[in-house]
Amino acid sequence: MSSNVAGEKFEAVIGLEVHAQLLTNSKIFCGCSTAFGAAPNSQTCPVCTGQPGSLPVMNEKAIQYTIKTGLAMDCSISPYSRFARKNYFYPDLPKGYQISQYELPLCLKGRVVIETSEGKKEIGITRIHLEEDAGKNIHEAGPFSFVDLNRGGMPLMEIVSEPDMRSPAEAGAYMRKLRTILRYIGVCDGNMEQGSLRCDANVSVRPKGQKELGVKVELKNMNSFRFVEKALEYEINRQVRAIEAGEPILQETRLWDSAAGVTLSMRSKEEAHDYRYFPEPDLVPVTVPDNDIKRIKESLPELPDIKRERFVSVYGLPEYDADQLTAEKPVAEWFEETVKLGAKPKTVSNWVMGELMRLLNEEGAPIEKSSVTPQALAEMLALIDNGTISGKIAKTVFDEMYRTGKPAKKIVEEKGLVQITDTGALESAIDAVMAASPSEVERYRAGEEKLFGFFVGQVMKATKGKANPAAANDMLKKRLKG
Amino acid sequence: MEIFDLTIEELRLRISRKEVSAAEALDSVLSRIDKVEGRIKAYNTLTPEKARGMLAEADEKAPLYGIPLAIKDNMCTRGVRTTCSSKMLENFVPVYESTVTSKLIKAGYVLVGKTNLDEFAMGSSTENSAFKTTSNPWDTERIPGGSSGGSAAAVAAGQCVGALGSDTGGSIRQPAALCGVVGLKPTYGRVSRYGLVAFASSLDQIGPITKTVKDTAILMNAISGRDPMDSTSAPIPVPDFEAAAGKDIKGIKVGIPKEYFIEGMDPEVDTAVREAIKKLESLGAIPVEISLPNTQYAIATYYVLATSEASSNLARYDGVKYGFRAEGRDLLDMYMQTRSRGFGPEVKRRIMLGTYALSAGYYEAYYGKAQQVRTLIKRDFDNALKEVDVIATPTSPTAAFKMGEKTADPLQMYLSDIFTISINLAGVPAISLPCGFTKSGLPIGLQLIGGHFDEEGIIKAAYAYEQSTGWHKRRPAL
């Protein structure tokens, strides 16, 4: 996607509010399960259905996960933080207010580094706070709507960025980076389709060079990375066209309609809620001792940016490879394990990013589910290195390994795929090929050198691909010279 | 003396000595209810069947085995209608048990019924109940006080042996005073609020209403303590309150705040409270004049904070999940019809006040300012209670007033809590106990205020005073 969606004269300004559902076993204020996909209202209790007299009790794990996220995004952790009530009426909100954080969030002022085709860029994090999710309204045919409160009270982190992004591509890169970090530290599964990662965007445009911000529009309902980019692209174009036509931009909330590929007005500024925030009296303020911060900091894994740099400096990988390999922690770990077994880093990288990823993607499986282990790949690469099999045959072997889980050695033996390096065997194969194609030999010797490939192909065919390519090339050249 | 007239302490002893069976005690109370409930109207729901079932299941060795108690109808009792005296919850049956009643069940109590209150505990007379106005047993044309008027009247009339109330601005102490019984509002955090239908979360506390100070101590032993279901309940050890009743009060300092003896106070109340202080002095206490300089801001502060919290706490009554629902053209109309018709005028008035106070542009001027003043009021008490052990004041500026006397003027009604409200803002404990009667035979209450988590101090002083007088032995002629 080009970075100048706003055209030559305008510049887009984008800030994102990302909601990430935390991977705790129980809800934020009660003991109900957070498992996805259960029968409606089967995971509820007096607390998360807002029964009269029920009270919230803080899930400490949710606090720790939020602090962990803050530390991973370079935020400062507030030593004193508290919860607030956000008041509004909606059927999926059983208490008539959402317990959230307002003036004293857990994490403040962080940053995340993204990379696009334009290079690296730092995106500021304004704040990260913790809150409860609402339930879900279900509208079916008939006079009634239904409310499912299984999702009500799920722990959500809201990560608010500075308006630092200037293009949909940057917004997309930022979202992907957040997802990578959240998955690295194990606080969120990052699944946008299931809604465990959600994104609202604030977007405005202004003439290039102008300091003041344009009127901002809030975009909602973008449930994939692709939709975030598409919705922003549409909205930026819409705003630019409006400004160019001399029409005012209204401060409003718009919904992305993915089927139609457009954004539609949902409510104007005048219809916006007054949430009447005030400190939640049912919960005590959260004080985070330095020791806890220290302990959580020490529990952080190596973060993607650092891992990536290390992959470049220690393994000598190209930036692109390092980027791809470190996007998911299990992939990076898989790679490193293989390298530790003695395989060459760049070769492992090629196999992981190439064959392995292709096969995994075909069935949508994560690397943890791969039937090929780092050990198995390392063994197969050793077979290439010691000349037992050719790189070309190795692809066949790898496919077989992935399919059956058998070790490379066994496959090579069973299928007789050992490379032919034996001079005698190669010579007789070459002689047979030359004998079968006298006119081509004639023409080659007359100077038609491009025919060399033809002979290589014939030799490979004759040896069922098992000829050692280097040895076959050498010998062919010698024999063809006559 | 009839069984229903006994105190918890006496009945407990008689049951344990098998002089009275728990079933007899329950029958005595139920027949008393039959006799006087028509005049008192203390109960929203009576639960005789439930009571018999509880008795059958209770452990005879449990500390409150067979003691018939009444519970204010804003505490959740599983399977028993909990209405908050509101049309909104007229048919609401909780699916869970509040922590206090769970503790009482373990202690072996029997539930006689759920008592009337001002709707959602908002009021000082029970006249704001959507169902009925409870009468004061000492004069049935007068109000019993509120909002725990049903509990206080039931105790005074012998329709239960003891009761629980809740107190947000005086709702235990003021009706206790007006009905001639004892009521204690514990320190905020001493008793779990889990299952208490919230009015103002930062002020609400559950406490006992009983015939004597000792009974209050007995119930405090049963209901106090940290509850993992209530984050605001304090992880502070619970002493034996019963043991505090009977300790010597020689040398304790009793603070007399000058701001609490004011112009316009009923002279009979003024006299009775001053007499009570003299009595305490004769028992060895040392009176000390003190000042609580921010007292004058208490009512305003309270009505900003309590209504703000209430506006949010009562948002859940929207017709969607439980309780009353009015039909509407669409969602918004359903909300508006439900809340317009489901809530009574005082509740709506407070929701509007609180919504306004929290609105964008007004928050700092009202809620923000009130929070600051609350801190000052709390500091007043902290400072004073460094100098003295307890503070003595009237509980209410007047004895029980006539039904309808103050309903037309909400401000006049709010002023009946003028001596009790600051205590909730400060979070400290306070007890009200009888300290005399007006010439026309209406009870007058003495309030003793203690330091944070020093319920023992006020129980000790209250018990010493009570035992030196006979007020607690008087019963209304019904």
mmCIF file of N, CA, C and O in Angstrom, chain A residues 46-47 49-58 82 85 87-97 103 144 147 149 274-284, chain B residues 76 89 92 95-96 188 193-198 201-202 228-232 308-309 311-313 315-318 320-322 331 335 339 355 358-360 363 367:
data_model
loop_
_atom_site.group_PDB
_atom_site.id
_atom_site.type_symbol
_atom_site.label_atom_id
_atom_site.label_comp_id
_atom_site.label_asym_id
_atom_site.label_seq_id
_atom_site.Cartn_x
_atom_site.Cartn_y
_atom_site.Cartn_z
ATOM 1 N N PRO A 46 -23.489 -14.011 39.848
ATOM 2 C CA PRO A 46 -24.112 -12.752 40.308
ATOM 3 C C PRO A 46 -23.266 -11.512 40.005
ATOM 4 O O PRO A 46 -23.806 -10.444 39.721
ATOM 5 N N VAL A 47 -21.941 -11.666 40.038
ATOM 6 C CA VAL A 47 -21.082 -10.494 39.845
ATOM 7 C C VAL A 47 -21.117 -10.018 38.391
ATOM 8 O O VAL A 47 -21.393 -8.848 38.112
ATOM 9 N N THR A 49 -23.196 -10.623 36.072
ATOM 10 C CA THR A 49 -24.512 -10.288 35.525
ATOM 11 C C THR A 49 -25.100 -9.074 36.240
ATOM 12 O O THR A 49 -26.249 -8.715 36.008
ATOM 13 N N GLY A 50 -24.312 -8.457 37.114
ATOM 14 C CA GLY A 50 -24.759 -7.231 37.768
ATOM 15 C C GLY A 50 -25.950 -7.427 38.686
ATOM 16 O O GLY A 50 -26.832 -6.570 38.763
ATOM 17 N N GLN A 51 -25.991 -8.540 39.417
ATOM 18 C CA GLN A 51 -27.090 -8.745 40.359
ATOM 19 C C GLN A 51 -27.012 -7.697 41.468
ATOM 20 O O GLN A 51 -25.923 -7.299 41.873
ATOM 21 N N PRO A 52 -28.165 -7.263 41.977
ATOM 22 C CA PRO A 52 -28.150 -6.293 43.074
ATOM 23 C C PRO A 52 -27.306 -6.827 44.234
ATOM 24 O O PRO A 52 -27.430 -7.997 44.597
ATOM 25 N N GLY A 53 -26.465 -5.978 44.784
ATOM 26 C CA GLY A 53 -25.681 -6.358 45.961
ATOM 27 C C GLY A 53 -24.368 -7.055 45.664
ATOM 28 O O GLY A 53 -23.568 -7.246 46.573
ATOM 29 N N SER A 54 -24.131 -7.448 44.415
ATOM 30 C CA SER A 54 -22.865 -8.121 44.121
ATOM 31 C C SER A 54 -21.739 -7.090 44.009
ATOM 32 O O SER A 54 -21.992 -5.925 43.748
ATOM 33 N N LEU A 55 -20.519 -7.542 44.230
ATOM 34 C CA LEU A 55 -19.377 -6.627 44.242
ATOM 35 C C LEU A 55 -18.227 -7.217 43.421
ATOM 36 O O LEU A 55 -18.036 -8.430 43.396
ATOM 37 N N PRO A 56 -17.433 -6.363 42.796
ATOM 38 C CA PRO A 56 -16.281 -6.839 42.024
ATOM 39 C C PRO A 56 -15.087 -7.130 42.929
ATOM 40 O O PRO A 56 -14.901 -6.457 43.938
ATOM 41 N N VAL A 57 -14.319 -8.138 42.568
ATOM 42 C CA VAL A 57 -13.048 -8.406 43.254
ATOM 43 C C VAL A 57 -11.965 -8.510 42.183
ATOM 44 O O VAL A 57 -12.117 -9.256 41.221
ATOM 45 N N MET A 58 -10.914 -7.765 42.348
ATOM 46 C CA MET A 58 -9.882 -7.649 41.314
ATOM 47 C C MET A 58 -9.140 -8.962 41.064
ATOM 48 O O MET A 58 -8.693 -9.615 42.002
ATOM 49 N N ARG A 82 -6.087 3.711 39.956
ATOM 50 C CA ARG A 82 -7.394 3.283 40.455
ATOM 51 C C ARG A 82 -8.402 3.077 39.329
ATOM 52 O O ARG A 82 -8.188 3.494 38.205
ATOM 53 N N ARG A 85 -15.740 4.294 37.205
ATOM 54 C CA ARG A 85 -16.940 3.816 36.531
ATOM 55 C C ARG A 85 -17.228 4.696 35.317
ATOM 56 O O ARG A 85 -17.220 5.915 35.422
ATOM 57 N N ASN A 87 -20.198 5.415 32.996
ATOM 58 C CA ASN A 87 -21.645 5.195 33.072
ATOM 59 C C ASN A 87 -22.348 5.370 31.725
ATOM 60 O O ASN A 87 -22.232 6.428 31.100
ATOM 61 N N TYR A 88 -23.040 4.357 31.288
ATOM 62 C CA TYR A 88 -23.937 4.481 30.133
ATOM 63 C C TYR A 88 -24.888 3.291 30.110
ATOM 64 O O TYR A 88 -24.607 2.259 30.705
ATOM 65 N N PHE A 89 -25.999 3.487 29.445
ATOM 66 C CA PHE A 89 -27.005 2.429 29.398
ATOM 67 C C PHE A 89 -26.876 1.638 28.107
ATOM 68 O O PHE A 89 -26.822 2.216 27.030
ATOM 69 N N TYR A 90 -26.828 0.342 28.235
ATOM 70 C CA TYR A 90 -26.902 -0.534 27.059
ATOM 71 C C TYR A 90 -27.209 -1.937 27.555
ATOM 72 O O TYR A 90 -26.727 -2.326 28.625
ATOM 73 N N PRO A 91 -28.011 -2.690 26.826
ATOM 74 C CA PRO A 91 -28.424 -4.000 27.356
ATOM 75 C C PRO A 91 -27.256 -4.951 27.640
ATOM 76 O O PRO A 91 -27.370 -5.804 28.514
ATOM 77 N N ASP A 92 -26.150 -4.799 26.905
ATOM 78 C CA ASP A 92 -25.035 -5.729 27.137
ATOM 79 C C ASP A 92 -24.176 -5.311 28.328
ATOM 80 O O ASP A 92 -23.166 -5.948 28.631
ATOM 81 N N LEU A 93 -24.555 -4.216 28.984
ATOM 82 C CA LEU A 93 -23.787 -3.700 30.113
ATOM 83 C C LEU A 93 -24.621 -3.857 31.382
ATOM 84 O O LEU A 93 -25.381 -2.963 31.740
ATOM 85 N N PRO A 94 -24.474 -4.980 32.077
ATOM 86 C CA PRO A 94 -25.480 -5.316 33.108
ATOM 87 C C PRO A 94 -25.526 -4.354 34.292
ATOM 88 O O PRO A 94 -26.573 -4.217 34.916
ATOM 89 N N LYS A 95 -24.434 -3.698 34.637
ATOM 90 C CA LYS A 95 -24.483 -2.803 35.792
ATOM 91 C C LYS A 95 -24.892 -1.378 35.404
ATOM 92 O O LYS A 95 -25.092 -0.544 36.259
ATOM 93 N N GLY A 96 -24.964 -1.114 34.118
ATOM 94 C CA GLY A 96 -25.224 0.262 33.693
ATOM 95 C C GLY A 96 -23.964 1.108 33.761
ATOM 96 O O GLY A 96 -23.994 2.326 33.566
ATOM 97 N N TYR A 97 -22.863 0.492 34.073
ATOM 98 C CA TYR A 97 -21.564 1.167 33.997
ATOM 99 C C TYR A 97 -20.500 0.107 33.752
ATOM 100 O O TYR A 97 -20.687 -1.067 34.094
ATOM 101 N N GLU A 103 -8.581 8.579 35.198
ATOM 102 C CA GLU A 103 -7.523 9.580 35.366
ATOM 103 C C GLU A 103 -6.221 8.975 35.888
ATOM 104 O O GLU A 103 -5.178 9.602 35.787
ATOM 105 N N PHE A 144 -37.756 -10.247 19.744
ATOM 106 C CA PHE A 144 -36.847 -10.076 20.864
ATOM 107 C C PHE A 144 -35.386 -10.021 20.428
ATOM 108 O O PHE A 144 -35.006 -10.623 19.426
ATOM 109 N N VAL A 147 -29.337 -11.200 25.117
ATOM 110 C CA VAL A 147 -28.059 -10.738 25.648
ATOM 111 C C VAL A 147 -27.283 -11.951 26.161
ATOM 112 O O VAL A 147 -27.819 -12.738 26.937
ATOM 113 N N LEU A 149 -24.047 -12.817 28.296
ATOM 114 C CA LEU A 149 -23.095 -12.143 29.189
ATOM 115 C C LEU A 149 -21.832 -12.972 29.439
ATOM 116 O O LEU A 149 -21.068 -12.665 30.351
ATOM 117 N N ASP A 274 -22.080 11.383 27.803
ATOM 118 C CA ASP A 274 -21.318 11.945 28.912
ATOM 119 C C ASP A 274 -21.196 10.787 29.893
ATOM 120 O O ASP A 274 -22.169 10.404 30.539
ATOM 121 N N TYR A 275 -20.014 10.216 29.983
ATOM 122 C CA TYR A 275 -19.854 8.974 30.734
ATOM 123 C C TYR A 275 -19.831 9.154 32.249
ATOM 124 O O TYR A 275 -19.851 8.203 32.995
ATOM 125 N N ARG A 276 -19.754 10.403 32.695
ATOM 126 C CA ARG A 276 -19.799 10.682 34.141
ATOM 127 C C ARG A 276 -18.856 9.759 34.937
ATOM 128 O O ARG A 276 -19.246 9.118 35.901
ATOM 129 N N TYR A 277 -17.620 9.737 34.486
ATOM 130 C CA TYR A 277 -16.615 8.938 35.194
ATOM 131 C C TYR A 277 -16.481 9.385 36.648
ATOM 132 O O TYR A 277 -16.513 10.582 36.931
ATOM 133 N N PHE A 278 -16.350 8.436 37.538
ATOM 134 C CA PHE A 278 -15.938 8.771 38.905
ATOM 135 C C PHE A 278 -15.273 7.532 39.504
ATOM 136 O O PHE A 278 -15.467 6.419 39.016
ATOM 137 N N PRO A 279 -14.458 7.732 40.527
ATOM 138 C CA PRO A 279 -13.685 6.607 41.075
ATOM 139 C C PRO A 279 -14.595 5.480 41.556
ATOM 140 O O PRO A 279 -15.596 5.729 42.212
ATOM 141 N N GLU A 280 -14.243 4.245 41.204
ATOM 142 C CA GLU A 280 -15.039 3.071 41.574
ATOM 143 C C GLU A 280 -14.927 2.827 43.081
ATOM 144 O O GLU A 280 -13.856 2.457 43.582
ATOM 145 N N PRO A 281 -16.026 3.041 43.842
ATOM 146 C CA PRO A 281 -15.920 2.902 45.303
ATOM 147 C C PRO A 281 -15.882 1.454 45.774
ATOM 148 O O PRO A 281 -15.560 1.198 46.932
ATOM 149 N N ASP A 282 -16.202 0.504 44.898
ATOM 150 C CA ASP A 282 -16.220 -0.902 45.317
ATOM 151 C C ASP A 282 -14.849 -1.566 45.232
ATOM 152 O O ASP A 282 -14.704 -2.719 45.637
ATOM 153 N N LEU A 283 -13.875 -0.868 44.653
ATOM 154 C CA LEU A 283 -12.528 -1.446 44.562
ATOM 155 C C LEU A 283 -11.541 -0.525 45.254
ATOM 156 O O LEU A 283 -11.686 0.696 45.195
ATOM 157 N N VAL A 284 -10.561 -1.117 45.885
ATOM 158 C CA VAL A 284 -9.540 -0.281 46.503
ATOM 159 C C VAL A 284 -8.523 0.112 45.424
ATOM 160 O O VAL A 284 -8.334 -0.626 44.463
ATOM 161 N N CYS B 76 -29.528 -9.412 50.308
ATOM 162 C CA CYS B 76 -29.979 -10.552 49.509
ATOM 163 C C CYS B 76 -30.081 -11.822 50.337
ATOM 164 O O CYS B 76 -29.157 -12.202 51.052
ATOM 165 N N LEU B 89 -38.052 -3.747 42.335
ATOM 166 C CA LEU B 89 -37.613 -5.089 42.728
ATOM 167 C C LEU B 89 -38.720 -5.841 43.475
ATOM 168 O O LEU B 89 -38.446 -6.762 44.243
ATOM 169 N N PHE B 92 -38.355 -9.433 42.935
ATOM 170 C CA PHE B 92 -36.985 -9.902 42.734
ATOM 171 C C PHE B 92 -36.597 -10.918 43.812
ATOM 172 O O PHE B 92 -36.652 -10.647 45.006
ATOM 173 N N VAL B 95 -30.583 -14.939 43.671
ATOM 174 C CA VAL B 95 -30.060 -16.293 43.446
ATOM 175 C C VAL B 95 -28.886 -16.577 44.379
ATOM 176 O O VAL B 95 -28.298 -17.645 44.319
ATOM 177 N N TYR B 96 -28.555 -15.611 45.203
ATOM 178 C CA TYR B 96 -27.421 -15.838 46.101
ATOM 179 C C TYR B 96 -27.689 -15.211 47.457
ATOM 180 O O TYR B 96 -28.605 -14.398 47.618
ATOM 181 N N TYR B 188 -16.482 1.606 58.461
ATOM 182 C CA TYR B 188 -16.547 1.198 57.060
ATOM 183 C C TYR B 188 -15.470 0.144 56.816
ATOM 184 O O TYR B 188 -14.296 0.375 57.111
ATOM 185 N N ARG B 193 -20.100 -5.928 52.664
ATOM 186 C CA ARG B 193 -21.277 -5.399 51.979
ATOM 187 C C ARG B 193 -21.775 -6.341 50.892
ATOM 188 O O ARG B 193 -22.730 -6.018 50.175
ATOM 189 N N TYR B 194 -21.104 -7.491 50.716
ATOM 190 C CA TYR B 194 -21.510 -8.377 49.628
ATOM 191 C C TYR B 194 -22.941 -8.864 49.848
ATOM 192 O O TYR B 194 -23.246 -9.486 50.866
ATOM 193 N N GLY B 195 -23.796 -8.513 48.920
ATOM 194 C CA GLY B 195 -25.201 -8.894 49.041
ATOM 195 C C GLY B 195 -26.087 -7.789 49.583
ATOM 196 O O GLY B 195 -27.300 -7.917 49.607
ATOM 197 N N LEU B 196 -25.481 -6.695 50.006
ATOM 198 C CA LEU B 196 -26.270 -5.516 50.411
ATOM 199 C C LEU B 196 -26.521 -4.703 49.139
ATOM 200 O O LEU B 196 -25.568 -4.276 48.480
ATOM 201 N N VAL B 197 -27.766 -4.507 48.799
ATOM 202 C CA VAL B 197 -28.065 -3.750 47.580
ATOM 203 C C VAL B 197 -27.569 -2.325 47.787
ATOM 204 O O VAL B 197 -27.973 -1.642 48.729
ATOM 205 N N ALA B 198 -26.662 -1.912 46.909
ATOM 206 C CA ALA B 198 -25.925 -0.679 47.152
ATOM 207 C C ALA B 198 -26.783 0.561 46.977
ATOM 208 O O ALA B 198 -27.567 0.684 46.047
ATOM 209 N N SER B 201 -21.949 3.226 47.790
ATOM 210 C CA SER B 201 -20.982 2.180 48.137
ATOM 211 C C SER B 201 -19.907 2.604 49.127
ATOM 212 O O SER B 201 -19.456 1.794 49.931
ATOM 213 N N SER B 202 -19.491 3.860 49.075
ATOM 214 C CA SER B 202 -18.386 4.267 49.947
ATOM 215 C C SER B 202 -18.874 4.634 51.345
ATOM 216 O O SER B 202 -18.085 5.005 52.210
ATOM 217 N N PRO B 228 -13.564 -12.088 51.327
ATOM 218 C CA PRO B 228 -12.901 -12.032 50.014
ATOM 219 C C PRO B 228 -13.822 -11.539 48.895
ATOM 220 O O PRO B 228 -13.341 -11.125 47.848
ATOM 221 N N MET B 229 -15.131 -11.556 49.133
ATOM 222 C CA MET B 229 -16.057 -11.083 48.101
ATOM 223 C C MET B 229 -16.255 -9.569 48.140
ATOM 224 O O MET B 229 -16.915 -8.999 47.281
ATOM 225 N N ASP B 230 -15.750 -8.904 49.178
ATOM 226 C CA ASP B 230 -15.871 -7.443 49.280
ATOM 227 C C ASP B 230 -14.480 -6.859 49.461
ATOM 228 O O ASP B 230 -13.898 -6.935 50.542
ATOM 229 N N SER B 231 -13.959 -6.236 48.392
ATOM 230 C CA SER B 231 -12.593 -5.694 48.430
ATOM 231 C C SER B 231 -12.450 -4.588 49.453
ATOM 232 O O SER B 231 -11.341 -4.275 49.872
ATOM 233 N N THR B 232 -13.566 -3.948 49.819
ATOM 234 C CA THR B 232 -13.464 -2.841 50.762
ATOM 235 C C THR B 232 -13.603 -3.316 52.206
ATOM 236 O O THR B 232 -13.585 -2.508 53.122
ATOM 237 N N SER B 308 -24.329 10.895 43.939
ATOM 238 C CA SER B 308 -23.489 10.559 42.778
ATOM 239 C C SER B 308 -23.327 9.053 42.676
ATOM 240 O O SER B 308 -23.540 8.455 41.613
ATOM 241 N N GLU B 309 -22.949 8.449 43.787
ATOM 242 C CA GLU B 309 -22.763 6.991 43.772
ATOM 243 C C GLU B 309 -24.084 6.286 43.486
ATOM 244 O O GLU B 309 -24.129 5.301 42.744
ATOM 245 N N SER B 311 -26.585 7.363 41.737
ATOM 246 C CA SER B 311 -27.007 7.494 40.327
ATOM 247 C C SER B 311 -26.384 6.387 39.501
ATOM 248 O O SER B 311 -26.969 5.898 38.535
ATOM 249 N N SER B 312 -25.188 5.976 39.869
ATOM 250 C CA SER B 312 -24.496 4.907 39.159
ATOM 251 C C SER B 312 -24.948 3.532 39.662
ATOM 252 O O SER B 312 -25.234 2.629 38.872
ATOM 253 N N ASN B 313 -25.040 3.392 40.975
ATOM 254 C CA ASN B 313 -25.451 2.094 41.547
ATOM 255 C C ASN B 313 -26.842 1.665 41.082
ATOM 256 O O ASN B 313 -27.123 0.477 40.964
ATOM 257 N N ALA B 315 -28.175 2.344 38.222
ATOM 258 C CA ALA B 315 -28.294 2.274 36.760
ATOM 259 C C ALA B 315 -28.664 0.875 36.290
ATOM 260 O O ALA B 315 -29.251 0.699 35.230
ATOM 261 N N ARG B 316 -28.336 -0.127 37.111
ATOM 262 C CA ARG B 316 -28.582 -1.506 36.680
ATOM 263 C C ARG B 316 -30.068 -1.849 36.627
ATOM 264 O O ARG B 316 -30.444 -2.854 36.051
ATOM 265 N N TYR B 317 -30.897 -1.029 37.244
ATOM 266 C CA TYR B 317 -32.346 -1.303 37.202
ATOM 267 C C TYR B 317 -32.898 -0.682 35.933
ATOM 268 O O TYR B 317 -33.426 0.420 35.932
ATOM 269 N N ASP B 318 -32.714 -1.430 34.852
ATOM 270 C CA ASP B 318 -33.032 -0.894 33.530
ATOM 271 C C ASP B 318 -34.091 -1.710 32.802
ATOM 272 O O ASP B 318 -34.376 -1.481 31.637
ATOM 273 N N VAL B 320 -33.888 -4.739 31.840
ATOM 274 C CA VAL B 320 -33.346 -5.733 30.917
ATOM 275 C C VAL B 320 -33.223 -7.115 31.562
ATOM 276 O O VAL B 320 -33.635 -8.114 30.981
ATOM 277 N N LYS B 321 -32.680 -7.156 32.779
ATOM 278 C CA LYS B 321 -32.270 -8.453 33.329
ATOM 279 C C LYS B 321 -33.208 -9.014 34.376
ATOM 280 O O LYS B 321 -33.422 -10.215 34.459
ATOM 281 N N TYR B 322 -33.687 -8.148 35.265
ATOM 282 C CA TYR B 322 -34.515 -8.608 36.381
ATOM 283 C C TYR B 322 -35.353 -7.426 36.837
ATOM 284 O O TYR B 322 -35.124 -6.289 36.422
ATOM 285 N N LEU B 331 -35.887 0.550 22.600
ATOM 286 C CA LEU B 331 -35.027 0.353 23.770
ATOM 287 C C LEU B 331 -35.015 1.569 24.684
ATOM 288 O O LEU B 331 -35.230 1.468 25.890
ATOM 289 N N TYR B 335 -36.345 1.848 28.545
ATOM 290 C CA TYR B 335 -35.535 2.331 29.673
ATOM 291 C C TYR B 335 -36.277 3.438 30.421
ATOM 292 O O TYR B 335 -36.389 3.425 31.644
ATOM 293 N N ARG B 339 -37.807 3.102 34.240
ATOM 294 C CA ARG B 339 -37.226 3.853 35.354
ATOM 295 C C ARG B 339 -38.159 4.947 35.861
ATOM 296 O O ARG B 339 -38.154 5.265 37.051
ATOM 297 N N THR B 355 -26.627 12.429 39.052
ATOM 298 C CA THR B 355 -26.269 12.482 37.630
ATOM 299 C C THR B 355 -25.741 13.867 37.288
ATOM 300 O O THR B 355 -24.735 14.026 36.590
ATOM 301 N N LEU B 358 -22.209 14.574 38.624
ATOM 302 C CA LEU B 358 -21.117 13.877 37.935
ATOM 303 C C LEU B 358 -20.958 14.324 36.483
ATOM 304 O O LEU B 358 -20.047 13.872 35.781
ATOM 305 N N SER B 359 -21.852 15.211 36.033
ATOM 306 C CA SER B 359 -21.841 15.559 34.610
ATOM 307 C C SER B 359 -20.606 16.359 34.224
ATOM 308 O O SER B 359 -20.029 17.080 35.040
ATOM 309 N N ALA B 360 -20.255 16.214 32.947
ATOM 310 C CA ALA B 360 -19.109 16.950 32.410
ATOM 311 C C ALA B 360 -19.318 18.435 32.669
ATOM 312 O O ALA B 360 -20.396 18.980 32.441
ATOM 313 N N TYR B 363 -18.460 18.194 37.413
ATOM 314 C CA TYR B 363 -17.808 17.188 38.247
ATOM 315 C C TYR B 363 -16.885 17.799 39.289
ATOM 316 O O TYR B 363 -16.985 17.521 40.480
ATOM 317 N N TYR B 367 -18.712 16.925 42.710
ATOM 318 C CA TYR B 367 -18.136 15.674 43.219
ATOM 319 C C TYR B 367 -16.703 15.886 43.720
ATOM 320 O O TYR B 367 -16.338 15.461 44.821
#
